[in-house]
XYZ file of N, CA and C in Angstrom:
333
model
N -62.155 85.882 4.727
C -62.200 85.592 6.127
C -63.494 84.857 6.445
N -63.505 84.240 7.593
C -64.666 83.481 8.015
C -65.712 84.367 8.656
N -66.758 83.752 9.165
C -67.831 84.523 9.780
C -67.354 85.198 11.068
N -68.110 86.229 11.469
C -67.826 86.938 12.714
C -67.911 85.943 13.862
N -66.889 85.869 14.714
C -66.923 84.867 15.786
C -67.891 85.205 16.912
N -68.566 86.335 16.832
C -69.541 86.701 17.846
C -68.909 86.974 19.201
N -67.872 87.782 19.194
C -67.163 88.092 20.424
C -67.998 88.971 21.343
N -67.797 88.773 22.622
C -68.460 89.609 23.612
C -67.837 91.002 23.613
N -68.578 92.032 24.036
C -68.013 93.383 24.121
C -66.741 93.387 24.977
N -65.737 94.114 24.481
C -64.468 94.203 25.184
C -63.470 93.114 24.823
N -63.872 92.149 24.019
C -62.984 91.076 23.588
C -62.489 91.375 22.178
N -61.331 90.852 21.873
C -60.767 91.012 20.531
C -60.175 89.684 20.075
N -60.066 89.525 18.780
C -59.481 88.313 18.205
C -58.789 88.687 16.912
N -57.890 87.838 16.481
C -57.283 88.029 15.167
C -57.381 86.716 14.418
N -57.399 86.775 13.093
C -57.555 85.542 12.326
C -56.337 84.646 12.446
N -56.551 83.368 12.259
C -55.463 82.394 12.189
C -54.965 82.397 10.750
N -53.743 82.871 10.553
C -53.155 82.889 9.218
C -52.585 81.512 8.945
N -52.975 80.901 7.847
C -52.514 79.569 7.494
C -51.312 79.716 6.575
N -50.138 79.918 7.181
C -48.941 80.145 6.392
C -47.689 79.749 7.132
N -46.573 80.384 6.774
C -45.285 80.157 7.419
C -44.942 81.372 8.265
N -44.607 81.173 9.515
C -44.128 82.259 10.370
C -42.763 82.690 9.853
N -42.526 83.995 9.785
C -41.267 84.496 9.226
C -40.870 85.806 9.889
N -39.608 86.104 9.805
C -39.056 87.367 10.274
C -38.353 88.016 9.088
N -38.717 89.259 8.790
C -38.042 90.011 7.732
C -37.321 91.176 8.399
N -36.073 91.373 8.007
C -35.314 92.490 8.571
C -34.553 93.198 7.461
N -34.359 94.486 7.693
C -33.603 95.317 6.758
C -32.526 96.019 7.570
N -31.281 95.863 7.159
C -30.167 96.503 7.845
C -29.135 96.886 6.788
N -28.806 98.149 6.747
C -27.859 98.676 5.752
C -28.302 98.286 4.340
N -29.630 98.393 4.086
C -30.264 98.097 2.797
C -30.184 96.624 2.402
N -29.780 95.764 3.328
C -29.723 94.320 3.096
C -30.958 93.685 3.738
N -31.741 92.947 2.938
C -32.968 92.307 3.413
C -32.682 90.842 3.750
N -33.143 90.431 4.916
C -33.038 89.033 5.336
C -34.451 88.538 5.621
N -34.789 87.365 5.081
C -36.081 86.728 5.314
C -35.802 85.330 5.827
N -36.214 85.067 7.070
C -35.928 83.784 7.701
C -37.193 83.185 8.326
N -37.188 81.858 8.414
C -38.259 81.161 9.125
C -38.058 81.337 10.620
N -39.025 80.906 11.392
C -38.893 81.019 12.851
C -37.759 80.156 13.379
N -37.318 79.179 12.606
C -36.191 78.325 13.010
C -34.866 78.780 12.411
N -34.897 79.891 11.682
C -33.670 80.457 11.134
C -33.330 80.057 9.715
N -34.192 79.295 9.046
C -33.948 78.893 7.658
C -34.087 80.096 6.738
N -33.143 80.273 5.828
C -33.169 81.372 4.861
C -34.291 81.124 3.854
N -35.223 82.070 3.739
C -36.379 81.937 2.850
C -36.308 82.844 1.620
N -35.379 83.778 1.597
C -35.321 84.776 0.524
C -35.271 84.170 -0.882
N -34.490 83.107 -1.127
C -34.441 82.585 -2.496
C -35.778 82.069 -3.013
N -36.659 81.631 -2.131
C -37.956 81.099 -2.560
C -39.023 82.176 -2.690
N -38.876 83.280 -1.945
C -39.913 84.301 -1.904
C -39.334 85.658 -2.298
N -38.892 85.739 -3.536
C -38.211 86.938 -4.029
C -39.097 88.175 -4.005
N -40.408 88.005 -4.191
C -41.300 89.160 -4.197
C -41.421 89.779 -2.805
N -41.312 88.973 -1.766
C -41.345 89.501 -0.402
C -40.075 90.297 -0.125
N -38.940 89.775 -0.580
C -37.666 90.479 -0.410
C -37.702 91.813 -1.151
N -38.233 91.815 -2.368
C -38.312 93.054 -3.144
C -39.202 94.079 -2.436
N -40.310 93.643 -1.880
C -41.186 94.552 -1.156
C -40.543 95.068 0.122
N -39.846 94.190 0.824
C -39.190 94.580 2.078
C -38.055 95.568 1.842
N -37.484 95.558 0.658
C -36.403 96.494 0.340
C -36.879 97.943 0.408
N -38.187 98.154 0.370
C -38.745 99.501 0.452
C -38.968 99.959 1.900
N -38.757 99.065 2.858
C -38.925 99.418 4.270
C -37.773 100.293 4.749
N -37.980 101.014 5.839
C -36.885 101.812 6.396
C -35.758 100.909 6.898
N -34.568 101.454 6.924
C -33.407 100.717 7.401
C -33.514 100.458 8.899
N -32.833 99.431 9.367
C -32.768 99.061 10.784
C -34.152 98.711 11.336
N -34.868 97.813 10.623
C -36.194 97.384 11.065
C -36.276 95.871 10.961
N -37.049 95.282 11.844
C -37.330 93.848 11.803
C -38.815 93.666 12.069
N -39.458 92.842 11.261
C -40.891 92.583 11.398
C -41.136 91.087 11.549
N -41.971 90.740 12.498
C -42.394 89.369 12.730
C -43.752 89.210 12.070
N -43.941 88.131 11.312
C -45.216 87.976 10.640
C -45.417 86.606 10.041
N -46.309 86.550 9.065
C -46.696 85.291 8.429
C -46.680 85.452 6.912
N -46.118 84.465 6.222
C -46.159 84.401 4.763
C -47.386 83.591 4.374
N -48.201 84.132 3.463
C -49.418 83.441 3.027
C -49.601 83.598 1.525
N -50.378 82.688 0.950
C -50.806 82.759 -0.451
C -52.328 82.794 -0.463
N -52.893 83.757 -1.201
C -54.337 83.851 -1.405
C -54.662 83.226 -2.748
N -55.710 82.413 -2.783
C -56.180 81.850 -4.044
C -57.699 81.796 -3.996
N -58.317 82.491 -4.923
C -59.782 82.508 -5.034
C -60.450 82.840 -3.698
N -59.951 83.879 -3.033
C -60.570 84.362 -1.816
C -60.307 83.560 -0.561
N -59.355 82.648 -0.613
C -59.034 81.849 0.580
C -57.523 81.704 0.707
N -57.089 81.365 1.907
C -55.674 81.085 2.109
C -55.365 79.708 1.539
N -54.286 79.609 0.771
C -53.936 78.359 0.098
C -52.566 77.879 0.589
N -52.577 77.185 1.721
C -51.335 76.712 2.327
C -50.571 75.781 1.386
N -51.292 74.964 0.635
C -50.631 74.021 -0.277
C -49.836 74.758 -1.361
N -50.314 75.907 -1.812
C -49.571 76.714 -2.799
C -48.298 77.267 -2.162
N -48.404 77.698 -0.920
C -47.236 78.199 -0.196
C -46.194 77.092 -0.055
N -46.625 75.908 0.299
C -45.706 74.775 0.417
C -45.012 74.487 -0.914
N -45.746 74.594 -2.014
C -45.162 74.350 -3.339
C -44.120 75.396 -3.710
N -44.217 76.573 -3.115
C -43.260 77.646 -3.409
C -41.912 77.427 -2.735
N -41.903 76.788 -1.589
C -40.703 76.700 -0.762
C -39.477 76.114 -1.473
N -39.593 75.030 -2.228
C -38.376 74.465 -2.837
C -37.902 75.190 -4.106
N -38.649 76.140 -4.596
C -38.283 76.802 -5.855
C -37.226 77.876 -5.626
N -36.286 77.957 -6.557
C -35.195 78.927 -6.483
C -34.968 79.528 -7.871
N -34.292 80.653 -7.921
C -33.919 81.273 -9.193
C -35.108 81.574 -10.075
N -34.980 81.189 -11.366
C -36.051 81.464 -12.327
C -37.343 80.757 -11.945
N -37.233 79.583 -11.325
C -38.429 78.865 -10.874
C -39.186 79.636 -9.806
N -38.465 80.298 -8.917
C -39.099 81.107 -7.872
C -39.790 82.319 -8.475
N -39.171 82.913 -9.480
C -39.762 84.091 -10.133
C -41.048 83.694 -10.866
N -41.023 82.563 -11.577
C -42.230 82.084 -12.267
C -43.342 81.758 -11.263
N -42.979 81.106 -10.164
C -43.965 80.742 -9.148
C -44.553 81.991 -8.494
N -43.744 83.036 -8.316
C -44.221 84.284 -7.721
C -45.295 84.925 -8.599
N -45.159 84.778 -9.905
C -46.157 85.336 -10.818
C -47.469 84.547 -10.732
N -47.368 83.244 -10.502
C -48.561 82.397 -10.450
C -49.219 82.386 -9.063
N -48.399 82.266 -8.011
C -48.902 82.196 -6.631
C -48.136 83.192 -5.776
N -48.419 84.483 -5.882
C -47.672 85.479 -5.105
C -47.867 85.279 -3.600
N -46.787 85.491 -2.885
C -46.799 85.379 -1.433
C -46.921 86.776 -0.829
N -47.688 86.878 0.248
C -47.875 88.133 0.971
C -47.336 87.963 2.380
N -46.751 89.037 2.910
C -46.237 89.022 4.279
C -47.160 89.875 5.140
N -47.771 89.258 6.152
C -48.623 89.973 7.097
C -47.832 90.152 8.384
N -47.516 91.390 8.711
C -46.721 91.678 9.905
C -47.598 91.651 11.149
N -47.080 91.012 12.194
C -47.735 91.013 13.501
C -47.165 92.122 14.360
N -45.841 92.141 14.453
C -45.171 93.040 15.372
C -43.877 93.554 14.764
N -43.544 94.752 15.173
C -42.219 95.290 14.864
C -41.307 94.860 16.005
N -40.168 94.297 15.668
C -39.226 93.854 16.674
C -38.280 95.014 16.969
N -38.305 95.487 18.190
C -37.455 96.627 18.560
C -36.037 96.134 18.834
N -35.104 96.901 18.391
C -33.718 96.568 18.685
C -32.931 97.857 18.830
N -31.885 97.782 19.612
C -31.044 98.950 19.848
C -30.007 99.057 18.739
N -29.906 100.213 18.157
C -28.937 100.463 17.088
C -27.826 101.319 17.688
N -26.595 100.933 17.433
C -25.482 101.773 17.885
C -24.539 101.112 18.817
């Protein structure tokens, strides 16, 4: 992270994540990972789907997909991950793992 922004007392800030905005949801043990525009991201980011499978059922999280490299966010590595599928996605996950940082839990009515 960068230096302390020197906020005044009573103020708060959060870092700017340099990644892809995404929504992950789990329903009936089925994980869906989509971009903010609705593009299916699961085939490119298999490690995020595997991690989300451990979440409770009937949950949706809004957040950001990011790649860390040598202590910094590496947007270019994230971009390189997007077109990879299948075995290529698995190999890329080992080299440039993607992390999902949740902002908010999206509430929804079940039933």
